[in-house]
Short mmCIF file of C-alpha atoms in Angstrom, two decimals:
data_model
loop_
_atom_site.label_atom_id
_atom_site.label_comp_id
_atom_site.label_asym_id
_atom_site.label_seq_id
_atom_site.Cartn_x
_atom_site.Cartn_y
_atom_site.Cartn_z
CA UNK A 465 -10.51 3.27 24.68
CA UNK A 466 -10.61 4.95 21.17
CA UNK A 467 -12.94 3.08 18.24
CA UNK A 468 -11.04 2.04 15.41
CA UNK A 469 -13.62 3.03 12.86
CA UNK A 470 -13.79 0.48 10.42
CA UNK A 471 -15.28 -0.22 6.72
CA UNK A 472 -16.45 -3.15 4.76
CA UNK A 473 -16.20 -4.09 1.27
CA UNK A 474 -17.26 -7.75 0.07
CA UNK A 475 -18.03 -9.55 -3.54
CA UNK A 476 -20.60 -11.13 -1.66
CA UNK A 477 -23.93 -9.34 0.29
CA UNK A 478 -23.73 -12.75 3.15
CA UNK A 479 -20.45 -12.39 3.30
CA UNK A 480 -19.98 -8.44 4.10
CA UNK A 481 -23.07 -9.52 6.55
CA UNK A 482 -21.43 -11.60 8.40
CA UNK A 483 -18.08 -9.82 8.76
CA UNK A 484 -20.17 -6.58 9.94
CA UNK A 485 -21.53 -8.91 12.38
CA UNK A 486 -18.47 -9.56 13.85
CA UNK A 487 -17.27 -6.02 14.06
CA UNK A 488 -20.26 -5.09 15.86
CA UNK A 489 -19.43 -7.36 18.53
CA UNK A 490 -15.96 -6.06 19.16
CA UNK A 491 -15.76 -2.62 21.75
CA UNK A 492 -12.83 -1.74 19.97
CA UNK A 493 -14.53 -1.51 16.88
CA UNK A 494 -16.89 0.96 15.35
CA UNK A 495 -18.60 0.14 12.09
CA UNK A 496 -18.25 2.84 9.30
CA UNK A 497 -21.14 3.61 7.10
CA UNK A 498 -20.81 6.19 4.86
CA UNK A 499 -24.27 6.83 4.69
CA UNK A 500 -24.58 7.36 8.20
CA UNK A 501 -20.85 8.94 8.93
CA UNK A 502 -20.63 11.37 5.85
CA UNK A 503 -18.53 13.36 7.45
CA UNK A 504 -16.17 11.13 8.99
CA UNK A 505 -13.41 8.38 7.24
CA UNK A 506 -13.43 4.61 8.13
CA UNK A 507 -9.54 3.86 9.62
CA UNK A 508 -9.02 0.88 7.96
CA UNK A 509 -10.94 -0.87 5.32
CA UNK A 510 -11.82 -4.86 5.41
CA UNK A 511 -12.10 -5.94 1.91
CA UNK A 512 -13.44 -9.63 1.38
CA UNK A 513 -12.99 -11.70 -1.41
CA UNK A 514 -12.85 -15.63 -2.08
CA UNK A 515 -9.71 -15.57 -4.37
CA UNK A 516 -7.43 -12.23 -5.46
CA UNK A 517 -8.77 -11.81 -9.09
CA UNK A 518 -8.67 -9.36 -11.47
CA UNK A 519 -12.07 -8.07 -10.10
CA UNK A 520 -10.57 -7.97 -6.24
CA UNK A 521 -7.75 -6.26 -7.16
CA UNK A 522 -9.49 -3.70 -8.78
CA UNK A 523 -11.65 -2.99 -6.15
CA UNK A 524 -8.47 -2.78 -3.96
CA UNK A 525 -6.95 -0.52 -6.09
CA UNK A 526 -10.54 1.59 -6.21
CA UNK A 527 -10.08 1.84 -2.19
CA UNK A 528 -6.87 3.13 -2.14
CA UNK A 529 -7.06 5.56 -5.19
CA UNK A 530 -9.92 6.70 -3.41
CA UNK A 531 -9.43 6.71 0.50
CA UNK A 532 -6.76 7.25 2.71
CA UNK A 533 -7.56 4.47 4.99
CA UNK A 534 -5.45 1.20 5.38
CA UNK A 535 -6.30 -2.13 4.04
CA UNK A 536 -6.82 -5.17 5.29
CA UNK A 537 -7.58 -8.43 3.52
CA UNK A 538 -9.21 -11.79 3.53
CA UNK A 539 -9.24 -14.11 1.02
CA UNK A 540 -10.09 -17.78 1.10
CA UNK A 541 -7.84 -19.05 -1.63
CA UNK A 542 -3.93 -16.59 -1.90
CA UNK A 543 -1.48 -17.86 -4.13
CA UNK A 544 1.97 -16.77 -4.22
CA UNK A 545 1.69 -14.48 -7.43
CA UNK A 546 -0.85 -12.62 -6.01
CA UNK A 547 1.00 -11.71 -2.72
CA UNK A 548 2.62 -8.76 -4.40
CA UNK A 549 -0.20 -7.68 -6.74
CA UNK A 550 -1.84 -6.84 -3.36
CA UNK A 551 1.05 -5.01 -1.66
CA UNK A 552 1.23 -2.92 -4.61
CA UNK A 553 -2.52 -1.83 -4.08
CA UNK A 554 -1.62 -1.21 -0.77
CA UNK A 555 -2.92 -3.94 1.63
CA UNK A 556 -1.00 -3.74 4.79
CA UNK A 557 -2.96 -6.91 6.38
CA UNK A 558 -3.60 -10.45 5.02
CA UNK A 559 -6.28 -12.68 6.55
CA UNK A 560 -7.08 -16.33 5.56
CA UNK A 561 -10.88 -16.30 6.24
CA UNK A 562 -10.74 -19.95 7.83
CA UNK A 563 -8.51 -17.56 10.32
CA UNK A 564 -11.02 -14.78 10.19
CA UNK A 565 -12.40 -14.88 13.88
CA UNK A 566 -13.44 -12.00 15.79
CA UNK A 567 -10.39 -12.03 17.75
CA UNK A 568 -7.86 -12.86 14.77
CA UNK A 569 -9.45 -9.96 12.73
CA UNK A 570 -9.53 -7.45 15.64
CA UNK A 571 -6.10 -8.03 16.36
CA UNK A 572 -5.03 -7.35 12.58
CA UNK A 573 -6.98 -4.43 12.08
CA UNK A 574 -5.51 -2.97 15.44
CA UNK A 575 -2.42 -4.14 14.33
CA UNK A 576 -3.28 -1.90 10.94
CA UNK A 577 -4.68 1.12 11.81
CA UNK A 578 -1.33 1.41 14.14
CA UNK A 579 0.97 1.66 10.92
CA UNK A 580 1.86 -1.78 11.24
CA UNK A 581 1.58 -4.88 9.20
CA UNK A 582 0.42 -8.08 9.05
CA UNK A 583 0.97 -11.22 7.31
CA UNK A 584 0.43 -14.77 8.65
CA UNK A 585 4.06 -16.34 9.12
CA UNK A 586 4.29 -18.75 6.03
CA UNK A 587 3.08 -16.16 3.79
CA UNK A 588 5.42 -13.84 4.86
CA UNK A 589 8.03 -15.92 3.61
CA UNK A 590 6.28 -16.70 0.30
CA UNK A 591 6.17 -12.59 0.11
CA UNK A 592 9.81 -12.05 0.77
CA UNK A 593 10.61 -14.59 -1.75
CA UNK A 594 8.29 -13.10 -4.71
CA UNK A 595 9.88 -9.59 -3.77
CA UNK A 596 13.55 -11.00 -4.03
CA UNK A 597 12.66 -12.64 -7.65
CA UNK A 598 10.42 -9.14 -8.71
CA UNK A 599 13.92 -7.43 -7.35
CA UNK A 600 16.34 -9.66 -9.10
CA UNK A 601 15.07 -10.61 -12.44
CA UNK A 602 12.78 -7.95 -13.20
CA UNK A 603 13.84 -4.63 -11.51
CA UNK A 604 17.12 -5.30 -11.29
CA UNK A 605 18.61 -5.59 -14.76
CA UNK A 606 16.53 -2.41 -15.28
CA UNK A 607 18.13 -0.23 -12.78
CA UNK A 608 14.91 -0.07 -10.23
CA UNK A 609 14.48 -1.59 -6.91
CA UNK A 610 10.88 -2.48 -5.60
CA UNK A 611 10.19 1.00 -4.88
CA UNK A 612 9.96 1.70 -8.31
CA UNK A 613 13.31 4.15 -8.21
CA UNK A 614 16.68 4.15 -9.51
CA UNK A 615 19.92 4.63 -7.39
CA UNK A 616 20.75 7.82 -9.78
CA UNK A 617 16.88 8.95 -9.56
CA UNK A 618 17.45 8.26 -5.82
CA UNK A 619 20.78 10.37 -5.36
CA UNK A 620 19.13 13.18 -7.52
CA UNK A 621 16.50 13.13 -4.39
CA UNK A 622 18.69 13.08 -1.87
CA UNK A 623 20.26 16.01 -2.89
CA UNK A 624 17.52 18.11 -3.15
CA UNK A 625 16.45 16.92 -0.33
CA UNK A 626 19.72 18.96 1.32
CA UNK A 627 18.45 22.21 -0.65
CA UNK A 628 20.67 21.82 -3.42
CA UNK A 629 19.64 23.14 -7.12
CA UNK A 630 19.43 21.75 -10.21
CA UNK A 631 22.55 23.12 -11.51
CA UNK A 632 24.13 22.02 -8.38
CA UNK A 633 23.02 18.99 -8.44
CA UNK A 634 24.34 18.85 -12.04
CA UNK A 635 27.87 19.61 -11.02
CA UNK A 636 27.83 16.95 -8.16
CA UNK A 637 26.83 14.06 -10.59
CA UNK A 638 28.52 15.10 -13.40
CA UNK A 639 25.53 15.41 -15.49
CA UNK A 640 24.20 18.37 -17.34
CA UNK A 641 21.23 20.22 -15.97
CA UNK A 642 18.83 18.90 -18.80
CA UNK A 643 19.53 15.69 -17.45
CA UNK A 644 18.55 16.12 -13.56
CA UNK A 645 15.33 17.62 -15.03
CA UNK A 646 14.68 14.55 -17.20
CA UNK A 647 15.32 12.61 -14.38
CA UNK A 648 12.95 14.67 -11.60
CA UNK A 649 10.50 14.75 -14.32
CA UNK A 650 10.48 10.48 -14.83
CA UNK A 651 10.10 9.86 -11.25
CA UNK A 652 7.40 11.90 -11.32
CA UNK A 653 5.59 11.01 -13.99
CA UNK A 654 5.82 7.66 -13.41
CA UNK A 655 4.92 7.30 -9.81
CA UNK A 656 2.29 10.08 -10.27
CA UNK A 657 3.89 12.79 -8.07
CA UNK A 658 2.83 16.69 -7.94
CA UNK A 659 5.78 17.67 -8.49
CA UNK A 660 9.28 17.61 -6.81
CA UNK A 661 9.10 18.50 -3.26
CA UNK A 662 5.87 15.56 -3.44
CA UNK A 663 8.47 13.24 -4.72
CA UNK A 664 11.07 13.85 -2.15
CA UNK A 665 8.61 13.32 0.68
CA UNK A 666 7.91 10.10 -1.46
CA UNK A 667 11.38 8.76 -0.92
CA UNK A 668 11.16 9.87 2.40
CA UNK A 669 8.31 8.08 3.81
CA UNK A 670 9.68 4.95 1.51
CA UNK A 671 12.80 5.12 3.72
CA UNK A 672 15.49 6.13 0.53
CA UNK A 673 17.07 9.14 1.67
#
């Protein structure tokens, strides 16, 4: 059985103790240490927190700016406005520590490192219900859904996606060339993109086009 190599960030020294504790207990587990494994990535990253603050968020948005491993987190307190701050900084696994057992945690990071996600059932439904308001009374009247594009910036994709050009592209949308470019170069600029084939595979892997 393969080692899901795994990393630990906590506010807390006793805390990040403990938790490493538990991994080391697990087969399927493998503790990362980057100052023993400099060569070599943690899989997923376990970052523990008591309540998603301004200073846990940042730290999950320092993870994923800087790594390409998954998240997973557990927090002791989660309320509902928080549930999408830490989607956005890209946790794909929620933990309640009072839930935070070997087993439970194993399972999720598994679970994780996979491509999967997971949520515990109730706040699932809390997430799905932030999204829908984010989606309806903030992104909505703006022209965006939650992946941040625009059905025209979305068609513009698409299409270039099928190896049309710019002035093509123009032509099929009925907009002048000046105007595809304005809209390639808002997408991205605002989502941070390399350029245009970068924010293609973008709306690819985000399941647009």
């Amino acid at each position: 059985m393969e080692r899901i190599t795994v990393g630990l960030r906590a506010q807390d020294p006793v805390l990040e103790a403990g938790l490493a504790s538990q991994v080391r207990t697990r087969p399927e587990l493998a503790l990362h240490k980057e100052e023993e494994h400099e060569n070599e990535s943690a899989v997923v990253i376990v970052v523990v927190v008591d309540c998603v603050d301004d200073n846990a968020l940042r730290e999950l948005r320092n993870v994923k700016r800087t790594t390409s491993a998954r998240v997973v987190l557990v927090a002791s307190h989660l309320e509902d406005q928080h549930l999408v701050s830490a989607a956005e900084c890209g946790v794909a696994g929620i933990v309640r520590r009072t839930d935070a057992t070997p087993e439970r945690l194993t399972n999720v990071i598994r679970a994780v490192a996979r491509g999967e996600g997971s949520v515990p059932a109730d706040l699932l439904g809390r997430l799905l219900e932030q999204v829908g308001r984010l989606q309806g009374q903030v992104l909505g009247p703006l022209g965006l859904n939650v992946n941040g594009l625009a059905e025209r910036e979305i068609e513009v994709l698409r299409l270039i996606a099928e190896g049309y050009e710019t002035a093509d592209i123009a032509t099929k949308l009925s907009y002048s060339e000046r105007t595809i470019k304005n809209v390639l170069h808002g997408v991205i600029s605002r989502l941070h993109l390399r350029n245009r084939a970068h924010a293609v595979a973008y709306a690819l892997r985000q399941g647009l086009i």
